[in-house]
Amino acid sequence: MPRTRGRAPTGGRADALSREIIVDAAIALLDELGERGLTFRLLAKQLNTGPGALYWHVTNKDELVALAADQVLGDALAAAPHSEEGAGTALRALAIAVFDALDRHPWAASHVDAPATLANALRLLDRIGTLVERTGLPAERHFEVATAISYYITGVSAQIIAPCTTVGASTSRDAFLAQTAERWEELDPADYPFLTRTTADLRSHNDRDQFTTGLDLLLDGLNTIADPRPPA
Amino acid sequence: MPRTRGRAPTGGRADALSREIIVDAAIALLDELGERGLTFRLLAKQLNTGPGALYWHVTNKDELVALAADQVLGDALAAAPHSEEGAGTALRALAIAVFDALDRHPWAASHVDAPATLANALRLLDRIGTLVERTGLPAERHFEVATAISYYITGVSAQIIAPCTTVGASTSRDAFLAQTAERWEELDPADYPFLTRTTADLRSHNDRDQFTTGLDLLLDGLNTIADPRPPA
DNA sequence: ACCTGAACACCGTTCAAGT
DNA sequence: ACCTGAACACCGTTCAAGT
């Protein structure tokens, strides 16, 4: 990793490259064009260089996208209020901050792997774990519960957000939902009894509420275990 | 979609192509080489044709991979026991069947998008919804709870299974876990208090249990709502 | 140390031509 | 209707050469 920070610290040309400049530009392109639209040639042109120059700062495209996704996640962690009253409330706020960040950068959703490569994914898991320890859960369950929550946050966010990426940045979410709702209506009620009965909910549903519904279900389950059956 | 079913029904050459033959071969290659390893040229060679021939049966690579993922999901649905005693038990069995199928075909995990394109993803959601209706939950919550469970199943499975895909089919999961555990141990306890305390759990953990832990948390939360606080 | 840009290997996709 | 295979456009990556 080159030690460049900010712009041209030691006095090189004003537009000298650096890892963060490249990653920032990559994020902008990813937001606009999606993962397939990000090209080393295009990125190089934006930065007034040749493709080869980028490889001095970044190993390959995989690493570049990983760095970009990591930064998105890092921004989310920074935005999430760090200490809060109850552990449950804090977990909820943290989860929503991550969801919102991924919602703004849909391409990143499929790249935040829970207990793995991204530095900020580790930070996320650690913060979740620290909060779980505060719930009064028996210590031997801390790990499994913390990872379950972490998996839920990143995994379900990705599921909810990914469809937009697939269609390309072109189609809006509303259009996409309307379109799927139409497909649901054409289904045979004999084969899809539930879905055909439920089209209205699909149309009116909200992604963010969707996310929090499951999250609350999960946290409710956690409470059931933490302090089993408090008096009514 | 050509009407070919099985092998050469009307009497063409014995090795005539068909959508399902192509998809089957694609699945085999995906299992062996991952999504990047699947190439139209390579696939064509396996089937003794040129790349162009495949395009008569399949629109493009995206569709091919989607068809392959859909088949994996379809197999999982067929394997899951269709009717079971309690709704909770049936939901659990269904979820595990999907997890196991994706575990056998890791590349498919990132392609099962919950309320969306794949035909069998719709079937999955419908089966979940039908089971949710049996839980005694108020009707206006059926949709959100069903989708929450659906999102959990596909999203968390993807999270748990995806890391293997990233590394390539080369590294085994055990090696991967051991490697991450080592990284955790090198972390600064001041920055990562929880993780450094928890390395042992990571080493001994089991992916499938991980999946069911969160699932049970979710279903527990569901029970809390379905029949709130039954007498102790 | 850092950048340039041509070149290599490879891939998805198309299409005129065949049967 | 279905297959063939050459060709096109494009991409990730490398590398000898520059400053």
XYZ file of C-alpha atoms in Angstrom, chain A:
232
model
C 0.000 0.000 0.000
C 1.501 3.346 -1.057
C 1.678 5.904 1.699
C -0.119 8.592 -0.260
C -2.867 10.283 1.740
C -5.215 12.855 0.350
C -3.841 14.629 -2.714
C -0.175 14.635 -3.625
C 1.309 15.061 -0.131
C 4.995 15.043 -1.055
C 4.650 17.340 -4.003
C 4.048 15.169 -7.076
C 1.771 16.397 -9.819
C -1.532 17.745 -8.540
C -3.566 14.889 -9.932
C -1.298 12.090 -8.698
C -3.045 8.789 -8.215
C -3.591 7.061 -4.933
C -5.541 4.115 -3.706
C -8.296 6.263 -2.239
C -8.637 8.473 -5.270
C -9.027 5.377 -7.405
C -11.515 3.796 -5.018
C -13.565 6.984 -4.825
C -13.743 7.219 -8.596
C -14.616 3.530 -8.778
C -17.499 4.008 -6.334
C -18.863 6.820 -8.462
C -18.757 4.639 -11.562
C -20.229 1.671 -9.735
C -23.103 3.806 -8.507
C -23.766 5.039 -11.993
C -23.100 1.993 -14.155
C -23.089 -1.036 -11.891
C -20.358 -3.623 -11.543
C -20.280 -4.544 -15.206
C -20.088 -0.926 -16.230
C -16.933 -0.412 -14.186
C -14.002 -0.874 -16.529
C -10.335 -0.263 -16.005
C -10.197 1.588 -19.274
C -13.122 3.809 -18.391
C -11.880 4.365 -14.862
C -8.452 5.232 -16.219
C -9.928 7.737 -18.634
C -11.839 9.423 -15.828
C -8.577 9.780 -13.967
C -6.580 10.864 -17.015
C -4.299 7.868 -17.163
C -3.857 4.535 -18.826
C -5.283 1.297 -17.467
C -1.860 0.063 -16.443
C -1.384 2.898 -13.982
C -4.217 1.595 -11.819
C -2.457 -1.713 -11.346
C 0.321 -0.062 -9.488
C -2.122 0.873 -6.713
C -4.565 -2.004 -6.866
C -3.972 -5.705 -7.408
C -6.910 -6.378 -9.722
C -10.570 -5.653 -10.259
C -11.691 -8.017 -7.510
C -9.633 -6.139 -4.983
C -10.833 -2.808 -6.288
C -14.495 -3.724 -5.907
C -13.795 -5.214 -2.484
C -12.126 -1.984 -1.392
C -15.069 0.002 -2.699
C -17.569 -2.197 -0.872
C -15.487 -1.975 2.274
C -15.580 1.784 2.144
C -19.352 1.783 1.789
C -19.598 -0.433 4.831
C -17.148 1.748 6.713
C -19.236 4.836 6.041
C -22.281 2.994 7.358
C -20.470 2.082 10.573
C -19.350 5.654 11.019
C -22.912 6.874 10.518
C -24.421 4.460 13.037
C -24.724 5.966 16.525
C -22.031 4.321 18.550
C -23.508 3.988 21.996
C -27.176 3.809 22.713
C -29.377 3.002 25.674
C -30.471 -0.623 25.227
C -28.561 -3.295 23.365
C -31.654 -4.072 21.294
C -32.105 -0.475 20.208
C -28.453 -0.159 19.343
C -28.510 -3.363 17.300
C -31.525 -2.099 15.441
C -29.894 1.246 14.667
C -26.723 -0.441 13.494
C -28.606 -2.799 11.231
C -30.599 -0.026 9.659
C -27.502 2.067 9.046
C -25.967 -0.809 7.118
C -29.136 -1.405 5.169
C -29.423 2.236 4.176
C -25.807 2.382 3.056
C -26.204 -0.686 0.866
C -29.439 0.721 -0.462
C -27.533 3.743 -1.697
C -24.852 1.542 -3.296
C -26.659 -1.593 -4.500
C -23.610 -3.115 -6.194
C -21.906 -3.338 -2.802
C -24.563 -5.555 -1.276
C -23.300 -8.780 -2.789
C -19.745 -8.064 -1.674
C -20.107 -7.715 2.066
C -19.380 -11.249 3.198
C -20.117 -11.689 6.830
C -17.208 -13.247 8.743
C -14.614 -12.758 6.148
C -12.414 -10.612 4.015
C -13.572 -7.028 4.382
C -11.993 -5.157 7.262
C -15.191 -3.308 8.059
C -17.204 -6.509 7.989
C -15.047 -7.593 10.897
C -15.710 -4.319 12.678
C -19.425 -4.769 12.113
C -19.394 -8.248 13.573
C -17.390 -7.078 16.543
C -19.840 -4.310 17.301
C -22.736 -6.715 17.028
C -20.981 -9.157 19.324
C -20.255 -6.502 21.906
C -23.913 -5.530 21.917
C -25.056 -9.125 22.166
C -22.901 -9.542 25.256
C -24.991 -6.838 26.877
C -28.270 -8.674 26.404
C -27.789 -11.049 29.298
C -27.627 -14.031 27.031
C -25.535 -16.969 28.346
C -21.948 -16.554 27.182
C -21.794 -19.774 25.214
C -24.479 -18.473 22.861
C -22.851 -15.117 22.133
C -20.989 -16.254 19.050
C -23.835 -18.003 17.294
C -26.318 -15.228 18.012
C -23.938 -12.481 16.948
C -23.138 -14.191 13.672
C -26.826 -14.919 13.096
C -27.613 -11.238 13.385
C -24.647 -10.307 11.229
C -25.728 -12.795 8.587
C -29.236 -11.434 8.682
C -28.135 -7.847 8.232
C -25.837 -8.389 5.290
C -27.656 -11.334 3.731
C -31.179 -10.008 3.819
C -30.069 -6.532 2.791
C -28.415 -8.087 -0.224
C -31.551 -10.032 -1.096
C -33.778 -7.016 -0.868
C -31.437 -4.721 -2.724
C -29.904 -7.036 -5.324
C -32.821 -7.206 -7.800
C -32.190 -3.613 -8.820
C -28.597 -4.479 -9.638
C -29.663 -7.379 -11.818
C -31.948 -5.334 -14.000
C -29.224 -2.762 -14.331
C -29.241 0.679 -12.861
C -31.793 1.594 -15.489
C -35.087 0.364 -14.043
C -36.363 2.031 -10.916
C -37.511 -0.045 -8.004
C -41.119 1.049 -8.339
C -41.219 -0.047 -11.946
C -39.614 -3.318 -10.979
C -42.161 -3.989 -8.256
C -45.095 -3.078 -10.462
C -43.752 -5.440 -13.066
C -43.410 -8.368 -10.655
C -46.833 -7.656 -9.248
C -48.255 -8.055 -12.733
C -46.476 -11.373 -13.121
C -47.955 -12.537 -9.820
C -51.417 -11.678 -10.990
C -51.044 -13.834 -14.058
C -50.129 -16.896 -12.011
C -52.518 -19.789 -11.630
C -54.187 -19.609 -8.186
C -54.202 -23.396 -8.103
C -50.399 -23.480 -8.250
C -49.737 -20.320 -6.292
C -52.571 -19.944 -3.794
C -50.673 -17.662 -1.470
C -49.064 -15.333 -3.974
C -52.173 -14.666 -6.012
C -53.952 -13.789 -2.798
C -51.230 -11.390 -1.785
C -50.516 -9.199 -4.781
C -51.861 -6.117 -3.087
C -49.283 -6.375 -0.291
C -46.473 -6.649 -2.796
C -47.538 -3.448 -4.501
C -47.803 -1.476 -1.293
C -44.768 -2.886 0.437
C -41.720 -0.939 1.486
C -38.229 -2.405 1.320
C -36.987 -0.838 4.482
C -39.994 -1.978 6.535
C -39.503 -5.399 5.026
C -35.996 -5.433 6.386
C -36.958 -4.273 9.844
C -39.878 -6.677 10.116
C -37.586 -9.684 9.895
C -35.009 -7.990 12.063
C -37.546 -7.402 14.816
C -38.686 -10.983 14.523
C -35.103 -12.051 15.058
C -34.595 -9.700 17.991
C -37.890 -10.817 19.523
C -36.645 -14.369 19.338
C -33.495 -13.191 21.033
C -35.453 -11.623 23.876
C -37.433 -14.804 24.350
C -34.173 -16.576 25.025
C -32.464 -13.790 26.939
C -35.096 -13.389 29.647
C -37.562 -16.206 29.138
C -41.175 -15.258 29.653
C -41.234 -12.235 31.934
C -44.457 -11.784 33.964
C -47.355 -10.238 32.051
